[in-house]
Coordinates of C-alpha atoms in Angstrom, one line a residue:
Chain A
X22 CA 121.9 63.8 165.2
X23 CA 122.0 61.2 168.0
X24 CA 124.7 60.2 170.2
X25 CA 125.2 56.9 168.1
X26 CA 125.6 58.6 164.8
X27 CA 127.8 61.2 166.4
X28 CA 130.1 58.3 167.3
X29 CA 129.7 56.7 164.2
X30 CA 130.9 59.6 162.3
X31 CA 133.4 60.2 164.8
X32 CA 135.0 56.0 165.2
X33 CA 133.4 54.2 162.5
X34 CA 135.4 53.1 159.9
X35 CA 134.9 51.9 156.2
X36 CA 136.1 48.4 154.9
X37 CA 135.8 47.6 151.2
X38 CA 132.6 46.0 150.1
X39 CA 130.5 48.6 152.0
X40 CA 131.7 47.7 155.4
X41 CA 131.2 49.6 158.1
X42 CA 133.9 49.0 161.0
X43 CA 132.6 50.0 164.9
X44 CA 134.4 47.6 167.2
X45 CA 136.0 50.3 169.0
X46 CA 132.1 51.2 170.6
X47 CA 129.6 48.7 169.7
X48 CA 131.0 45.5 169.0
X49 CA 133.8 44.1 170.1
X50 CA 134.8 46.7 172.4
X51 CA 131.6 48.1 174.0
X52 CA 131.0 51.2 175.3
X53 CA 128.1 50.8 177.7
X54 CA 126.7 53.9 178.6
X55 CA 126.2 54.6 174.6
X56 CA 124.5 51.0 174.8
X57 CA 122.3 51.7 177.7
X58 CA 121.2 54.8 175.3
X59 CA 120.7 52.2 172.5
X60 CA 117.9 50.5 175.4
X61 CA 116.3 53.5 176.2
X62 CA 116.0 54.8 173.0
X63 CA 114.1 50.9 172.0
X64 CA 112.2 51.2 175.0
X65 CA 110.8 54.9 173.8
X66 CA 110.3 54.0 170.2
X67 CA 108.6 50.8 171.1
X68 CA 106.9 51.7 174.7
X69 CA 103.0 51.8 172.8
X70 CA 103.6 48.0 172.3
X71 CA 102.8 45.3 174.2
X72 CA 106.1 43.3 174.2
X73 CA 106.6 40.3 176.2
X74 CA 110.2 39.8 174.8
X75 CA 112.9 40.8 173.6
X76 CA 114.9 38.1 171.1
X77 CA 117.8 38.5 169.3
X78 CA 120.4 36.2 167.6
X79 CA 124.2 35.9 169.3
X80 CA 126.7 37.4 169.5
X81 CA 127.0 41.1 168.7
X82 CA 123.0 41.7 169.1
X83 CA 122.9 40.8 172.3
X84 CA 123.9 44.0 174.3
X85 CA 121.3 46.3 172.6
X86 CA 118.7 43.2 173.3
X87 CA 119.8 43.0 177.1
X88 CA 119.6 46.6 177.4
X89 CA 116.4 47.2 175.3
X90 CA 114.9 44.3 177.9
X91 CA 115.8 46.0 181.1
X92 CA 113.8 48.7 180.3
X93 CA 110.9 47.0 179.0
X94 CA 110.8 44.5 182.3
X95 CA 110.9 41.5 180.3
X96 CA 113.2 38.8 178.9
X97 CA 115.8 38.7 176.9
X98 CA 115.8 35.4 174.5
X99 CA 118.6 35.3 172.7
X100 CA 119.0 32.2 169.4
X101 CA 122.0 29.9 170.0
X102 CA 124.5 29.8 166.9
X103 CA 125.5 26.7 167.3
X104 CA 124.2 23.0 169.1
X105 CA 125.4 22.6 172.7
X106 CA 125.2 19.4 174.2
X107 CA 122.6 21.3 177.3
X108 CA 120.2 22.8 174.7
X109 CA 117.9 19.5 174.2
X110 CA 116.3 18.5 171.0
X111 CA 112.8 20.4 171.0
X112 CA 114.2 22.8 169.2
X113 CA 113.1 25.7 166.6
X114 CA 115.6 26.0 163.8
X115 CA 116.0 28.2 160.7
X116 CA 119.1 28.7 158.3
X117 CA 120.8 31.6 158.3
X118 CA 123.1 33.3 155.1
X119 CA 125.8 35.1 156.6
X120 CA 127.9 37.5 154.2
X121 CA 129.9 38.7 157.5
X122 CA 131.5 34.9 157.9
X123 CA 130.8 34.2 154.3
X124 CA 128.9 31.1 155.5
X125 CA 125.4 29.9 156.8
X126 CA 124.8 28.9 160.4
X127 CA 121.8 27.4 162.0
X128 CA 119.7 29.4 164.5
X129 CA 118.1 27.6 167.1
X130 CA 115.5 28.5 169.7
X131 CA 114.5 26.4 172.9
X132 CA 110.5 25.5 172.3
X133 CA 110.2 25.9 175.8
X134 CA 110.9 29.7 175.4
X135 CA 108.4 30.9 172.6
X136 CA 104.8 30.5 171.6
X137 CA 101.6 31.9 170.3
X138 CA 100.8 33.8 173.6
X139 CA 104.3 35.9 173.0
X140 CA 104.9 39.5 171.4
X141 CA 108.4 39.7 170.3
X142 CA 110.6 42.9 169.5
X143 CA 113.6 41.8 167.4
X144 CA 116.5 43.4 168.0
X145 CA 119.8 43.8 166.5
X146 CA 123.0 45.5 166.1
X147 CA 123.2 45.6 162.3
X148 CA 120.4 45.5 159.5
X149 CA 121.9 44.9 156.1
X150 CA 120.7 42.5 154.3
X151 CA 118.2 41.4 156.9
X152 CA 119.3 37.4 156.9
X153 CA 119.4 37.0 160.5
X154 CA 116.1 38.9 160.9
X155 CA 115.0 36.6 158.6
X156 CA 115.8 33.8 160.5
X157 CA 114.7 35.0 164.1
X158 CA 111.2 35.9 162.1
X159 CA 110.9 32.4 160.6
X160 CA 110.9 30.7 164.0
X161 CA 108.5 33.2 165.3
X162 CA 106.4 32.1 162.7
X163 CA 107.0 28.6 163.6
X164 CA 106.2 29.4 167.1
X165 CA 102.9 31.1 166.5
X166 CA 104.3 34.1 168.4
X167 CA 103.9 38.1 167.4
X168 CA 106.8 40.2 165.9
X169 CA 105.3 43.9 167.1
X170 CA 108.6 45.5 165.6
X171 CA 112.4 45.3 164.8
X172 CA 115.0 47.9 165.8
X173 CA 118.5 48.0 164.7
X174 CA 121.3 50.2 166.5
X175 CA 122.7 50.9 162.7
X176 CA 120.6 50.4 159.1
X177 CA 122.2 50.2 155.9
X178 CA 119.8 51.5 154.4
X179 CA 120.8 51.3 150.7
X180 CA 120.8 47.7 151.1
X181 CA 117.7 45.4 150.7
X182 CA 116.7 44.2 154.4
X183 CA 115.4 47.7 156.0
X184 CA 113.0 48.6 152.8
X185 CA 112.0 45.0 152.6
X186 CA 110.9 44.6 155.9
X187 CA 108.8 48.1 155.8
X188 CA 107.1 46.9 152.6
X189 CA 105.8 43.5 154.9
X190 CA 104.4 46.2 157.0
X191 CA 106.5 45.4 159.8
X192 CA 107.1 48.5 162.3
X193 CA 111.1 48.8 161.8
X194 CA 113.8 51.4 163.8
X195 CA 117.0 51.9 163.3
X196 CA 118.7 54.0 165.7
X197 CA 121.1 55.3 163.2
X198 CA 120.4 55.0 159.5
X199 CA 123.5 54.9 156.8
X200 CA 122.4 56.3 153.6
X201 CA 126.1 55.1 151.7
X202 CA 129.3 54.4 152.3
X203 CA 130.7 55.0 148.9
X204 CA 134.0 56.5 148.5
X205 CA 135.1 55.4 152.1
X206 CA 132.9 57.8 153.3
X207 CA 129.7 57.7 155.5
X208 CA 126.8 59.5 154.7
X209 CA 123.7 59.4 156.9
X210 CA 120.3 59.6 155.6
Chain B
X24 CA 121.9 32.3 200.2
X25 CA 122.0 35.1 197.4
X26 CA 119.3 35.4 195.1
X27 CA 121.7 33.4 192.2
X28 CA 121.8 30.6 194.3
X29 CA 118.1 30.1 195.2
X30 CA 117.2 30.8 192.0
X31 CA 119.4 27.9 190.9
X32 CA 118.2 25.8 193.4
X33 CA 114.6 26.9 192.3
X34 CA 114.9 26.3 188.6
X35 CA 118.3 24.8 187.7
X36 CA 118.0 21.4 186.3
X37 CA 120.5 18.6 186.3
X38 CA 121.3 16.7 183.2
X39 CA 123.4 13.7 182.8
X40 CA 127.1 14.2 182.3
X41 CA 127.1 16.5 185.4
X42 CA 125.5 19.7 183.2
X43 CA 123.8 22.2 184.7
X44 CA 121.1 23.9 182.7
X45 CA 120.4 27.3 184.0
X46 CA 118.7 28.5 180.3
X47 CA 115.5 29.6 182.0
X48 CA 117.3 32.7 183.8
X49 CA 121.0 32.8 182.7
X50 CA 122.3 31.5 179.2
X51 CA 119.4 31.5 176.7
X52 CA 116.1 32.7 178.1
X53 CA 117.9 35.7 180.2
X54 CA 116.4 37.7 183.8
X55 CA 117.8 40.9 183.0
X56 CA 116.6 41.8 186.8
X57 CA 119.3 39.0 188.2
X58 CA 122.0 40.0 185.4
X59 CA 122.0 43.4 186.8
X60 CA 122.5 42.3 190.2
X61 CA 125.4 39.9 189.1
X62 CA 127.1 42.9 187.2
X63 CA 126.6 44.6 191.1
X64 CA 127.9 42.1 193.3
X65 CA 131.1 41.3 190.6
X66 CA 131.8 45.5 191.0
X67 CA 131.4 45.1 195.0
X68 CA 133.8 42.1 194.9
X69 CA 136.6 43.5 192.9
X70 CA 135.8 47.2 193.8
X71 CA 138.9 47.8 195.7
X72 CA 141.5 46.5 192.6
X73 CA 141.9 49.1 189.6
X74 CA 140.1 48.0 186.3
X75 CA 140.2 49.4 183.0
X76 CA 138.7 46.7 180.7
X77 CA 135.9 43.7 181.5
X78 CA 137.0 41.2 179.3
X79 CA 135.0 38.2 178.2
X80 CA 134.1 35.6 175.3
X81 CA 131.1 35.1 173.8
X82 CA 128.3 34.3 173.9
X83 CA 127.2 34.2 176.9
X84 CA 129.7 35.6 178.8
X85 CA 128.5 38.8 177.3
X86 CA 125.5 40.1 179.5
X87 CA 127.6 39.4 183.1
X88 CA 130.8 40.8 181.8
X89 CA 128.1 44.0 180.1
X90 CA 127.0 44.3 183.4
X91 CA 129.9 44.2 185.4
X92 CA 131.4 47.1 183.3
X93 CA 129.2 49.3 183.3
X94 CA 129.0 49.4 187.2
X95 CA 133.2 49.6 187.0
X96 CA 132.1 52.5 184.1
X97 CA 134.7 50.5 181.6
X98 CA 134.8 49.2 178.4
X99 CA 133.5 45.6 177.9
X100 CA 135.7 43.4 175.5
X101 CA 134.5 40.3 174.2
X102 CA 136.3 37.7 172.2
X103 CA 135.3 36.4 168.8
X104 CA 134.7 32.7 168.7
X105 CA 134.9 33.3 164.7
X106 CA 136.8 35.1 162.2
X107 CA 134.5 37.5 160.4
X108 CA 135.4 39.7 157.3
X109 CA 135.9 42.8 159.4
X110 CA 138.2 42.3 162.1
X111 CA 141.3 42.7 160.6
X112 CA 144.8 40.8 160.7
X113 CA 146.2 42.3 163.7
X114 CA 145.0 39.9 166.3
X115 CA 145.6 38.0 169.3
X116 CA 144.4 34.4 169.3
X117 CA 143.8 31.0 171.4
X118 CA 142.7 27.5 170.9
X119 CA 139.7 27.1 173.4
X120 CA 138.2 23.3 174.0
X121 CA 134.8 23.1 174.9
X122 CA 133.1 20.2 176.5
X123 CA 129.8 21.7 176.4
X124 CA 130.5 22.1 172.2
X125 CA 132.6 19.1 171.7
X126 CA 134.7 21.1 169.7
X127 CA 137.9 23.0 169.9
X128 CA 137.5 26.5 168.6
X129 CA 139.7 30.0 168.5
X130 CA 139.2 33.0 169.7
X131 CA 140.6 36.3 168.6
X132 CA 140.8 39.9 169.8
X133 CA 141.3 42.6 167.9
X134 CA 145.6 43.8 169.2
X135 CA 144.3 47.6 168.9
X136 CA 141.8 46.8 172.2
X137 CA 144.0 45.4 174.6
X138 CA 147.6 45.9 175.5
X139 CA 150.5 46.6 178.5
X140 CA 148.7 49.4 180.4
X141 CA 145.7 47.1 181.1
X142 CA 144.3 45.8 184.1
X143 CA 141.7 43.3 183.4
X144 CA 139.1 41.5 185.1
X145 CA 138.1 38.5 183.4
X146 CA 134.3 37.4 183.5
X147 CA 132.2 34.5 181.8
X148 CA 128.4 32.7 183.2
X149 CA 130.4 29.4 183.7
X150 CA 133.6 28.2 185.5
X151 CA 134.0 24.2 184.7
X152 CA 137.1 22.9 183.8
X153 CA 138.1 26.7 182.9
X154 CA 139.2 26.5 179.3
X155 CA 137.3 29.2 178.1
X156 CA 139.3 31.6 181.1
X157 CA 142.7 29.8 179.9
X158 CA 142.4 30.7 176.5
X159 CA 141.2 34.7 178.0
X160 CA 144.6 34.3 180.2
X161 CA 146.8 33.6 177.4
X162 CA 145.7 35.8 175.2
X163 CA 146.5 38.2 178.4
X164 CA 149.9 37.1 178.6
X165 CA 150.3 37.9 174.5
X166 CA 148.9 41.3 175.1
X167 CA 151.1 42.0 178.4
X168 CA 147.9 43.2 180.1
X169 CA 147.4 42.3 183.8
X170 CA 144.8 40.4 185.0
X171 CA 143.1 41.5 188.5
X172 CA 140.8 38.7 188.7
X173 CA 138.3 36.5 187.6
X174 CA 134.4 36.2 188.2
X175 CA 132.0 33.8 187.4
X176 CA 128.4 33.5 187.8
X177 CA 128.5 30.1 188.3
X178 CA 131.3 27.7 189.6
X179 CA 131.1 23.8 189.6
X180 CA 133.8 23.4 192.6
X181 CA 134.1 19.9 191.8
X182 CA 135.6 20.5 188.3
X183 CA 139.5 21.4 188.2
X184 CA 138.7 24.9 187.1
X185 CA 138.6 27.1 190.3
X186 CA 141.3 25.2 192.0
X187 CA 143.8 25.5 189.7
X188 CA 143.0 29.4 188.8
X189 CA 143.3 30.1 192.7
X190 CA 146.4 27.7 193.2
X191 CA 147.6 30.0 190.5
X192 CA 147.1 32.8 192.8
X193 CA 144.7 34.7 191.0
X194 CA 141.8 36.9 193.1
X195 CA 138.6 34.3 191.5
X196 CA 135.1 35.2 192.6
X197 CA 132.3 33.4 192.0
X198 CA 128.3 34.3 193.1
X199 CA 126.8 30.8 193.1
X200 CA 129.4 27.8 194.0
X201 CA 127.9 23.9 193.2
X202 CA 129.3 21.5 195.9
X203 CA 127.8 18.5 193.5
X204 CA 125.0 17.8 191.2
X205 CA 125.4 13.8 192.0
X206 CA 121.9 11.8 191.6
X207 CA 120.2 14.6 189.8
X208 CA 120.6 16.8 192.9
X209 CA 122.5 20.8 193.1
X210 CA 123.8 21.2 196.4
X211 CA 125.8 24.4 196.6
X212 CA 129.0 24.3 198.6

């Protein structure tokens, strides 16, 4: 077992409708030498790959991105939530189902930051249903650029997103996987 | 000149409405090489008070405040700019106004994370008219913690922000300060 599943055994909490609570450590308060480890742990499960960066959505993905970055030497490009008045209007979008917020949201990427010549590791702190993923994908599509892999700090893993993703062929790691949350209680794989 | 301020200088860009887009380095497309040294020149500045908890909204606030806490080996705290399914009822909250977002918008943290025995250093990218900081600052105040300070990437010295914060009497710290941005032009003060 891994220092994040320790702590996810030992803080995490269970909601009703299979949530999994960890803002005491990963995100809203943030313990950062377990999110450095997150980095690290990227960096050695990705290092074979040539990555030239590292994107992930706001808000809550964007430690493990940072810290996955640092120790890859390359940026971080994170996708903006919502339309500033600063962001300009060349723009890659994609629409984004959120069962967190019980809403969707657009995602939107500066074209000045991605193109065909990029190799992109998604990362995030959550894989359930794999909607954001979905969305960050999409615009690297749009942009031509290469998705070499997606890592998550925590997978549900008996939802849809992780399995779907592997099927594609895409190289996926979760740092920890959750094999069910049934009964208020979590259950690794 | 420190290296946030020539690299402003180098590759900020001024838009109309006095907006300074730094999205190449700082708030979308991120140099995790300069973040780190912001995180280590916020811990050299404030070094001397005692800190228990970075505290910051997102989005991105996020990678500064990261790395400012983990230099101060802290907790980061960052507020929610949206009411998901899992945070709970027991929260603090505050209307924010953004000009960047034309929008007014509430933040929340979680009550469990933040209370009387506190000392808190406040960090976020950006110090304008200081909204986001107000609304940080009352939620403070609600929570009884103390604030040591605040520290900012950037400051625009000619917006009412940093004035009225150090009127106030609060320690304020900020790595690159903008004079103007009149006819297009950054000068740094």
């Amino acid at each position: 077992m891994n220092q994040l599943e320790e702590r996810i055994l030992a803080s995490g909490k269970v909601l009703p409708g299979n949530i999994l609570k960890v803002d005491t450590f990963l995100n809203h308060l943030v313990d950062t030498e377990l999110l450095e480890w997150c980095g690290e742990e990227f960096y050695r499960r990705f290092k074979d790959e040539k990555i030239t960066k590292v994107l992930t959505v706001e808000a809550s993905g964007i430690i493990p991105a940072y810290t996955a970055a640092k120790c890859f030497g390359v940026p971080l490009l994170f996708a903006k939530k919502a339309k500033s008045m600063n962001i300009g209007d060349d723009l890659y979008t994609s629409t984004v189902k959120s069962y967190t917020y019980e809403k969707e949201y657009v995602i939107t990427i500066s074209k000045d930051f991605l193109n065909a010549d990029d190799c992109v590791l998604i990362i995030d702190d959550f894989l359930a249903r794999g909607q954001a993923s979905l969305g960050l994908l999409d615009i690297c599509n749009q942009a031509k650029a290469k998705v070499v892999g997606l890592g998550f700090c925590v997978e549900k893993s008996f939802q849809e997103g992780a399995k779907a993703f592997r099927e594609k062929g895409y190289h996926v790691e979760s740092l920890a996987k959750i094999k069910s949350l049934e009964d208020g209680k979590i259950e690794l794989v």
